[in-house]
PDB file of C-alpha atoms in Angstrom:
ATOM      1  CA  MET A   1      32.211 -30.231 -84.424  1.00 89.00           C
ATOM      2  CA  LYS A   2      29.565 -27.548 -83.766  1.00 91.00           C
ATOM      3  CA  GLY A   3      28.677 -26.600 -80.218  1.00 93.00           C
ATOM      4  CA  HIS A   4      25.158 -25.785 -79.123  1.00 91.00           C
ATOM      5  CA  GLU A   5      24.569 -23.551 -76.115  1.00 90.00           C
ATOM      6  CA  LEU A   6      21.906 -24.905 -73.755  1.00 90.00           C
ATOM      7  CA  ILE A   7      20.860 -22.196 -71.289  1.00 89.00           C
ATOM      8  CA  PRO A   8      19.469 -23.683 -68.044  1.00 90.00           C
ATOM      9  CA  SER A   9      15.910 -22.848 -67.089  1.00 95.00           C
ATOM     10  CA  ALA A  10      16.163 -19.782 -64.856  1.00 95.00           C
ATOM     11  CA  LYS A  11      12.972 -20.660 -62.992  1.00 95.00           C
ATOM     12  CA  ARG A  12      14.086 -24.226 -62.257  1.00 95.00           C
ATOM     13  CA  ILE A  13      17.705 -23.483 -61.310  1.00 94.00           C
ATOM     14  CA  ILE A  14      17.047 -20.432 -59.107  1.00 94.00           C
ATOM     15  CA  HIS A  15      14.425 -22.298 -57.109  1.00 92.00           C
ATOM     16  CA  SER A  16      16.743 -25.296 -56.753  1.00 93.00           C
ATOM     17  CA  LEU A  17      19.562 -23.077 -55.477  1.00 93.00           C
ATOM     18  CA  ARG A  18      17.280 -21.762 -52.742  1.00 92.00           C
ATOM     19  CA  ASP A  19      17.744 -25.094 -50.979  1.00 90.00           C
ATOM     20  CA  MET A  20      21.534 -25.049 -50.639  1.00 85.00           C
ATOM     21  CA  GLY A  21      21.289 -25.282 -46.848  1.00 84.00           C
ATOM     22  CA  TYR A  22      21.616 -21.693 -45.621  1.00 92.00           C
ATOM     23  CA  ASP A  23      19.934 -20.680 -42.416  1.00 94.00           C
ATOM     24  CA  PHE A  24      19.183 -17.052 -41.604  1.00 96.00           C
ATOM     25  CA  GLU A  25      22.336 -16.258 -39.634  1.00 96.00           C
ATOM     26  CA  GLN A  26      24.653 -17.919 -42.170  1.00 95.00           C
ATOM     27  CA  ALA A  27      22.961 -16.060 -45.013  1.00 96.00           C
ATOM     28  CA  VAL A  28      23.428 -12.667 -43.332  1.00 97.00           C
ATOM     29  CA  ALA A  29      27.060 -13.491 -42.471  1.00 96.00           C
ATOM     30  CA  ASP A  30      27.743 -14.241 -46.133  1.00 95.00           C
ATOM     31  CA  VAL A  31      26.491 -10.772 -47.081  1.00 96.00           C
ATOM     32  CA  VAL A  32      28.431  -9.127 -44.242  1.00 97.00           C
ATOM     33  CA  ASP A  33      31.578 -10.820 -45.561  1.00 94.00           C
ATOM     34  CA  ASN A  34      31.148  -8.827 -48.778  1.00 94.00           C
ATOM     35  CA  SER A  35      31.027  -5.647 -46.694  1.00 96.00           C
ATOM     36  CA  VAL A  36      34.317  -6.613 -45.062  1.00 94.00           C
ATOM     37  CA  LYS A  37      35.912  -6.966 -48.494  1.00 92.00           C
ATOM     38  CA  ALA A  38      34.544  -3.529 -49.428  1.00 95.00           C
ATOM     39  CA  ASN A  39      36.511  -1.982 -46.521  1.00 95.00           C
ATOM     40  CA  ALA A  40      33.403  -0.995 -44.605  1.00 96.00           C
ATOM     41  CA  THR A  41      33.886   0.371 -41.084  1.00 96.00           C
ATOM     42  CA  GLU A  42      30.186   0.315 -40.210  1.00 97.00           C
ATOM     43  CA  ILE A  43      27.601  -2.342 -41.029  1.00 98.00           C
ATOM     44  CA  HIS A  44      23.995  -1.761 -40.045  1.00 98.00           C
ATOM     45  CA  ILE A  45      21.503  -4.629 -40.116  1.00 98.00           C
ATOM     46  CA  ASP A  46      17.812  -3.888 -39.689  1.00 98.00           C
ATOM     47  CA  VAL A  47      15.046  -6.475 -39.441  1.00 97.00           C
ATOM     48  CA  GLN A  48      11.531  -5.069 -39.721  1.00 96.00           C
ATOM     49  CA  PHE A  49       8.452  -7.165 -38.948  1.00 95.00           C
ATOM     50  CA  ASP A  50       5.327  -6.094 -40.826  1.00 94.00           C
ATOM     51  CA  GLY A  51       3.602  -9.280 -41.933  1.00 92.00           C
ATOM     52  CA  ASP A  52       3.893  -9.791 -45.693  1.00 91.00           C
ATOM     53  CA  ASP A  53       5.785  -6.502 -45.927  1.00 94.00           C
ATOM     54  CA  SER A  54       8.554  -7.530 -43.513  1.00 95.00           C
ATOM     55  CA  TRP A  55      12.104  -6.914 -44.680  1.00 97.00           C
ATOM     56  CA  VAL A  56      15.791  -7.295 -43.839  1.00 98.00           C
ATOM     57  CA  ARG A  57      18.390  -4.685 -44.773  1.00 98.00           C
ATOM     58  CA  ILE A  58      22.183  -4.953 -44.596  1.00 98.00           C
ATOM     59  CA  ALA A  59      23.847  -1.595 -45.243  1.00 98.00           C
ATOM     60  CA  ASP A  60      27.539  -0.692 -45.170  1.00 98.00           C
ATOM     61  CA  ASN A  61      29.712   2.386 -45.704  1.00 97.00           C
ATOM     62  CA  GLY A  62      32.290   0.616 -47.856  1.00 97.00           C
ATOM     63  CA  THR A  63      33.703   1.628 -51.220  1.00 97.00           C
ATOM     64  CA  GLY A  64      30.475   0.855 -53.046  1.00 97.00           C
ATOM     65  CA  MET A  65      30.110  -0.421 -56.615  1.00 97.00           C
ATOM     66  CA  ARG A  66      29.725   1.077 -60.052  1.00 97.00           C
ATOM     67  CA  GLU A  67      26.656   0.097 -62.044  1.00 96.00           C
ATOM     68  CA  ASP A  68      28.515  -2.577 -64.017  1.00 96.00           C
ATOM     69  CA  GLN A  69      29.950  -3.980 -60.797  1.00 96.00           C
ATOM     70  CA  ILE A  70      26.489  -4.332 -59.267  1.00 97.00           C
ATOM     71  CA  LYS A  71      25.312  -6.352 -62.259  1.00 96.00           C
ATOM     72  CA  GLU A  72      28.414  -8.538 -62.092  1.00 95.00           C
ATOM     73  CA  ALA A  73      27.899  -9.078 -58.354  1.00 95.00           C
ATOM     74  CA  LEU A  74      24.344 -10.260 -59.097  1.00 95.00           C
ATOM     75  CA  ARG A  75      25.500 -12.670 -61.788  1.00 94.00           C
ATOM     76  CA  TYR A  76      25.407 -16.340 -60.782  1.00 90.00           C
ATOM     77  CA  GLY A  77      29.052 -17.386 -60.913  1.00 79.00           C
ATOM     78  CA  SER A  78      30.307 -13.787 -60.747  1.00 70.00           C
ATOM     79  CA  GLN A  79      33.968 -13.047 -61.432  1.00 59.00           C
ATOM     80  CA  ARG A  80      35.939 -11.975 -58.377  1.00 56.00           C
ATOM     81  CA  LYS A  81      39.274 -12.739 -56.740  1.00 60.00           C
ATOM     82  CA  TYR A  82      38.861 -14.697 -53.532  1.00 51.00           C
ATOM     83  CA  THR A  83      41.212 -15.032 -50.559  1.00 56.00           C
ATOM     84  CA  ASP A  84      41.579 -17.913 -48.113  1.00 54.00           C
ATOM     85  CA  ASP A  85      39.611 -15.944 -45.502  1.00 54.00           C
ATOM     86  CA  ASP A  86      36.533 -15.375 -47.683  1.00 51.00           C
ATOM     87  CA  LEU A  87      33.361 -17.190 -46.637  1.00 48.00           C
ATOM     88  CA  GLY A  88      32.417 -17.602 -50.303  1.00 49.00           C
ATOM     89  CA  LYS A  89      34.496 -19.010 -53.159  1.00 45.00           C
ATOM     90  CA  PHE A  90      32.259 -19.649 -56.170  1.00 41.00           C
ATOM     91  CA  GLY A  91      30.524 -16.361 -57.010  1.00 52.00           C
ATOM     92  CA  LEU A  92      27.188 -17.608 -55.670  1.00 75.00           C
ATOM     93  CA  GLY A  93      27.105 -16.367 -52.071  1.00 83.00           C
ATOM     94  CA  LEU A  94      25.216 -13.077 -52.300  1.00 94.00           C
ATOM     95  CA  LYS A  95      22.520 -14.538 -54.534  1.00 95.00           C
ATOM     96  CA  THR A  96      22.039 -17.984 -53.027  1.00 95.00           C
ATOM     97  CA  ALA A  97      22.339 -16.715 -49.443  1.00 95.00           C
ATOM     98  CA  SER A  98      19.808 -13.948 -49.986  1.00 97.00           C
ATOM     99  CA  LEU A  99      17.270 -15.876 -52.050  1.00 96.00           C
ATOM    100  CA  SER A 100      17.384 -18.761 -49.593  1.00 95.00           C
ATOM    101  CA  GLN A 101      15.521 -16.401 -47.266  1.00 95.00           C
ATOM    102  CA  CYS A 102      13.461 -14.161 -49.541  1.00 96.00           C
ATOM    103  CA  ARG A 103      11.822 -13.906 -52.955  1.00 96.00           C
ATOM    104  CA  ARG A 104      13.112 -10.455 -53.864  1.00 97.00           C
ATOM    105  CA  LEU A 105      16.738  -9.349 -53.522  1.00 98.00           C
ATOM    106  CA  SER A 106      17.619  -5.716 -54.245  1.00 98.00           C
ATOM    107  CA  VAL A 107      21.134  -4.268 -54.247  1.00 98.00           C
ATOM    108  CA  ALA A 108      21.797  -0.529 -54.324  1.00 98.00           C
ATOM    109  CA  SER A 109      25.209   1.079 -54.257  1.00 98.00           C
ATOM    110  CA  ARG A 110      26.920   4.468 -54.311  1.00 97.00           C
ATOM    111  CA  HIS A 111      30.520   4.548 -55.509  1.00 96.00           C
ATOM    112  CA  ASP A 112      31.400   8.241 -55.872  1.00 95.00           C
ATOM    113  CA  PRO A 113      31.728  10.178 -52.582  1.00 94.00           C
ATOM    114  CA  LYS A 114      31.298  13.492 -54.424  1.00 93.00           C
ATOM    115  CA  HIS A 115      28.027  12.589 -56.118  1.00 92.00           C
ATOM    116  CA  ARG A 116      24.898  11.034 -54.644  1.00 90.00           C
ATOM    117  CA  ASP A 117      24.088   8.903 -57.684  1.00 93.00           C
ATOM    118  CA  VAL A 118      22.740   5.520 -56.636  1.00 96.00           C
ATOM    119  CA  HIS A 119      22.331   2.511 -58.941  1.00 97.00           C
ATOM    120  CA  ALA A 120      20.195  -0.479 -58.031  1.00 97.00           C
ATOM    121  CA  TYR A 121      19.157  -3.845 -59.467  1.00 98.00           C
ATOM    122  CA  ALA A 122      16.962  -6.668 -58.189  1.00 97.00           C
ATOM    123  CA  TRP A 123      16.390 -10.375 -58.585  1.00 97.00           C
ATOM    124  CA  ASP A 124      12.643 -10.974 -58.310  1.00 98.00           C
ATOM    125  CA  LEU A 125      11.419 -14.564 -58.254  1.00 97.00           C
ATOM    126  CA  GLN A 126       7.931 -13.520 -59.337  1.00 97.00           C
ATOM    127  CA  HIS A 127       9.422 -12.003 -62.485  1.00 97.00           C
ATOM    128  CA  ILE A 128      11.615 -15.066 -63.071  1.00 97.00           C
ATOM    129  CA  GLY A 129       8.573 -17.308 -62.683  1.00 96.00           C
ATOM    130  CA  LYS A 130       6.741 -15.416 -65.409  1.00 97.00           C
ATOM    131  CA  THR A 131       9.592 -15.053 -67.896  1.00 97.00           C
ATOM    132  CA  ASP A 132      11.896 -18.014 -67.145  1.00 97.00           C
ATOM    133  CA  ARG A 133      14.775 -15.716 -68.116  1.00 96.00           C
ATOM    134  CA  TRP A 134      17.968 -14.747 -66.275  1.00 96.00           C
ATOM    135  CA  GLU A 135      16.873 -11.119 -66.009  1.00 96.00           C
ATOM    136  CA  VAL A 136      17.679  -8.737 -63.187  1.00 97.00           C
ATOM    137  CA  LEU A 137      15.425  -5.711 -62.884  1.00 97.00           C
ATOM    138  CA  GLN A 138      16.975  -2.270 -63.087  1.00 96.00           C
ATOM    139  CA  LEU A 139      15.477  -0.018 -60.432  1.00 96.00           C
ATOM    140  CA  ARG A 140      15.103   3.539 -61.626  1.00 90.00           C
ATOM    141  CA  LYS A 141      15.282   6.450 -59.230  1.00 83.00           C
ATOM    142  CA  GLY A 142      11.513   6.707 -58.942  1.00 80.00           C
ATOM    143  CA  SER A 143      11.085   2.982 -58.199  1.00 80.00           C
ATOM    144  CA  MET A 144      13.708   2.732 -55.453  1.00 89.00           C
ATOM    145  CA  VAL A 145      12.017   2.434 -52.072  1.00 91.00           C
ATOM    146  CA  GLN A 146      13.297   4.756 -49.355  1.00 93.00           C
ATOM    147  CA  MET A 147      14.587   1.968 -47.138  1.00 94.00           C
ATOM    148  CA  LEU A 148      16.868   0.862 -49.994  1.00 96.00           C
ATOM    149  CA  VAL A 149      18.537   4.204 -50.694  1.00 95.00           C
ATOM    150  CA  GLU A 150      18.344   6.083 -47.392  1.00 95.00           C
ATOM    151  CA  PRO A 151      21.606   4.633 -45.932  1.00 96.00           C
ATOM    152  CA  LEU A 152      23.504   5.955 -48.977  1.00 97.00           C
ATOM    153  CA  ASP A 153      22.545   9.608 -48.465  1.00 94.00           C
ATOM    154  CA  LYS A 154      25.675  10.538 -46.528  1.00 92.00           C
ATOM    155  CA  SER A 155      28.403   8.201 -47.749  1.00 95.00           C
ATOM    156  CA  THR A 156      29.432   5.599 -50.276  1.00 97.00           C
ATOM    157  CA  GLY A 157      28.448   2.025 -49.615  1.00 98.00           C
ATOM    158  CA  THR A 158      26.121  -0.805 -50.542  1.00 98.00           C
ATOM    159  CA  VAL A 159      22.655  -1.776 -49.355  1.00 98.00           C
ATOM    160  CA  VAL A 160      21.261  -5.300 -49.654  1.00 98.00           C
ATOM    161  CA  LEU A 161      17.501  -5.514 -49.135  1.00 98.00           C
ATOM    162  CA  TRP A 162      15.503  -8.717 -48.689  1.00 98.00           C
ATOM    163  CA  GLU A 163      11.732  -8.586 -49.230  1.00 97.00           C
ATOM    164  CA  ASN A 164       8.975 -11.221 -49.420  1.00 95.00           C
ATOM    165  CA  LEU A 165      10.568 -13.243 -46.610  1.00 94.00           C
ATOM    166  CA  ASP A 166       8.724 -16.478 -47.322  1.00 91.00           C
ATOM    167  CA  ARG A 167      11.401 -18.767 -45.877  1.00 87.00           C
ATOM    168  CA  MET A 168      12.073 -16.679 -42.764  1.00 87.00           C
ATOM    169  CA  LEU A 169       8.534 -16.048 -41.594  1.00 83.00           C
ATOM    170  CA  GLY A 170       7.391 -19.591 -42.249  1.00 73.00           C
ATOM    171  CA  TYR A 171       3.668 -18.848 -42.346  1.00 69.00           C
ATOM    172  CA  LYS A 172       1.260 -18.543 -45.260  1.00 73.00           C
ATOM    173  CA  LYS A 173      -0.215 -15.534 -43.450  1.00 77.00           C
ATOM    174  CA  PRO A 174       2.742 -14.163 -41.472  1.00 82.00           C
ATOM    175  CA  TYR A 175       0.863 -11.910 -39.060  1.00 83.00           C
ATOM    176  CA  GLY A 176       0.398 -12.004 -35.316  1.00 85.00           C
ATOM    177  CA  GLU A 177       2.531 -12.599 -32.260  1.00 88.00           C
ATOM    178  CA  ALA A 178       3.804 -16.042 -33.264  1.00 86.00           C
ATOM    179  CA  ALA A 179       5.370 -14.757 -36.482  1.00 88.00           C
ATOM    180  CA  ARG A 180       6.845 -11.727 -34.707  1.00 90.00           C
ATOM    181  CA  LYS A 181       8.389 -13.894 -31.970  1.00 91.00           C
ATOM    182  CA  ARG A 182       9.891 -16.217 -34.549  1.00 90.00           C
ATOM    183  CA  LEU A 183      11.625 -13.268 -36.197  1.00 92.00           C
ATOM    184  CA  LEU A 184      12.894 -12.006 -32.826  1.00 93.00           C
ATOM    185  CA  GLN A 185      14.373 -15.428 -32.079  1.00 94.00           C
ATOM    186  CA  ASP A 186      16.103 -15.363 -35.460  1.00 95.00           C
ATOM    187  CA  CYS A 187      17.609 -11.985 -34.548  1.00 96.00           C
ATOM    188  CA  ARG A 188      18.968 -13.283 -31.244  1.00 97.00           C
ATOM    189  CA  ARG A 189      20.688 -16.177 -33.016  1.00 97.00           C
ATOM    190  CA  LEU A 190      21.978 -13.803 -35.677  1.00 98.00           C
ATOM    191  CA  GLU A 191      23.544 -11.460 -33.117  1.00 97.00           C
ATOM    192  CA  ARG A 192      25.362 -14.326 -31.457  1.00 97.00           C
ATOM    193  CA  HIS A 193      26.497 -15.816 -34.772  1.00 97.00           C
ATOM    194  CA  LEU A 194      27.893 -12.539 -36.091  1.00 98.00           C
ATOM    195  CA  GLY A 195      29.691 -11.880 -32.800  1.00 97.00           C
ATOM    196  CA  MET A 196      31.459 -15.216 -33.187  1.00 96.00           C
ATOM    197  CA  VAL A 197      32.207 -15.230 -36.928  1.00 95.00           C
ATOM    198  CA  PHE A 198      33.593 -11.689 -36.981  1.00 96.00           C
ATOM    199  CA  HIS A 199      34.960 -11.531 -33.421  1.00 94.00           C
ATOM    200  CA  ARG A 200      38.510 -10.699 -34.507  1.00 93.00           C
ATOM    201  CA  PHE A 201      37.316  -7.671 -36.471  1.00 94.00           C
ATOM    202  CA  LEU A 202      34.826  -6.528 -33.844  1.00 95.00           C
ATOM    203  CA  SER A 203      37.425  -6.750 -31.063  1.00 92.00           C
ATOM    204  CA  GLY A 204      40.089  -4.904 -33.061  1.00 89.00           C
ATOM    205  CA  GLN A 205      42.462  -7.875 -33.296  1.00 89.00           C
ATOM    206  CA  VAL A 206      42.866  -7.392 -37.056  1.00 89.00           C
ATOM    207  CA  LYS A 207      45.143  -4.385 -37.464  1.00 87.00           C
ATOM    208  CA  GLY A 208      43.598  -1.580 -39.472  1.00 85.00           C
ATOM    209  CA  ARG A 209      40.394  -3.554 -40.123  1.00 86.00           C
ATOM    210  CA  ALA A 210      38.251  -2.951 -37.061  1.00 83.00           C
ATOM    211  CA  PHE A 211      34.583  -2.296 -37.776  1.00 91.00           C
ATOM    212  CA  SER A 212      31.266  -2.237 -35.984  1.00 97.00           C
ATOM    213  CA  ILE A 213      28.044  -4.129 -36.615  1.00 98.00           C
ATOM    214  CA  THR A 214      24.666  -3.029 -35.326  1.00 98.00           C
ATOM    215  CA  LEU A 215      21.506  -5.113 -35.360  1.00 98.00           C
ATOM    216  CA  ASN A 216      18.348  -3.034 -35.077  1.00 97.00           C
ATOM    217  CA  GLY A 217      20.446  -0.232 -33.606  1.00 97.00           C
ATOM    218  CA  ASN A 218      22.188  -2.390 -30.974  1.00 97.00           C
ATOM    219  CA  ALA A 219      25.933  -3.022 -31.170  1.00 98.00           C
ATOM    220  CA  VAL A 220      26.945  -6.639 -31.828  1.00 97.00           C
ATOM    221  CA  GLU A 221      29.536  -7.687 -29.245  1.00 96.00           C
ATOM    222  CA  ALA A 222      32.475  -9.916 -30.145  1.00 94.00           C
ATOM    223  CA  TRP A 223      32.853 -13.281 -28.460  1.00 92.00           C
ATOM    224  CA  ASP A 224      35.719 -15.676 -29.052  1.00 88.00           C
ATOM    225  CA  PRO A 225      34.634 -19.348 -29.274  1.00 84.00           C
ATOM    226  CA  PHE A 226      38.154 -20.412 -28.262  1.00 76.00           C
ATOM    227  CA  CYS A 227      37.838 -18.725 -24.840  1.00 70.00           C
ATOM    228  CA  PRO A 228      41.473 -17.481 -24.700  1.00 68.00           C
ATOM    229  CA  THR A 229      40.984 -15.757 -21.346  1.00 69.00           C
ATOM    230  CA  GLU A 230      39.842 -18.917 -19.582  1.00 65.00           C
ATOM    231  CA  ALA A 231      42.446 -20.310 -17.175  1.00 63.00           C
ATOM    232  CA  LYS A 232      42.216 -23.858 -18.510  1.00 63.00           C
ATOM    233  CA  THR A 233      42.410 -22.932 -22.207  1.00 60.00           C
ATOM    234  CA  ILE A 234      45.464 -24.539 -23.834  1.00 62.00           C
ATOM    235  CA  ALA A 235      47.025 -22.337 -26.488  1.00 59.00           C
TER     236      ALA A 235
END
């Protein structure tokens, strides 16, 4: 019996996967979880409001990825060993989490501490809409924006950049005070969410795995939802 490969429509599937139920703070936490697995000790999250040109960047100083590893990480259903503590399990997290919030996802990484070579690829929904093909865009040195590569100047690591934040800003013309305040509110919820999800790492309870997270330059503080220091907490 002969098999016939039927490749799903990239345009249809990618847009469908945008509605998997992520909110902003859960989406960022999913990306931060990848930084934890990359043995990062510092994770810097920056949220920049600039109307249509607003962006979110999650940068770490972890082990980084080779060029082939970046492409595999951007594959839907990527191959990777997962542990019980991972937030993701199906090789979809980075892509579905990111594209639930934006229309362009770029990933840049530096793997070799002795050389400053940076490789970068991007999923761009505008490109997918035109081609209906599962094509990531390779970003050459001249086409990498500064905010994507700047965090990799001094160390290895990975940078995840979200642009065209259509889902986050929520306005057809995302300018003015209302749009800016909405983004600030998202950041407040994000800070609280990250402090809870990663509280054991941020507080140093995980031996040898302590790390710091900053959000727009401010340190994210750990808080334990189980309130172990409260007098009436039952262990």
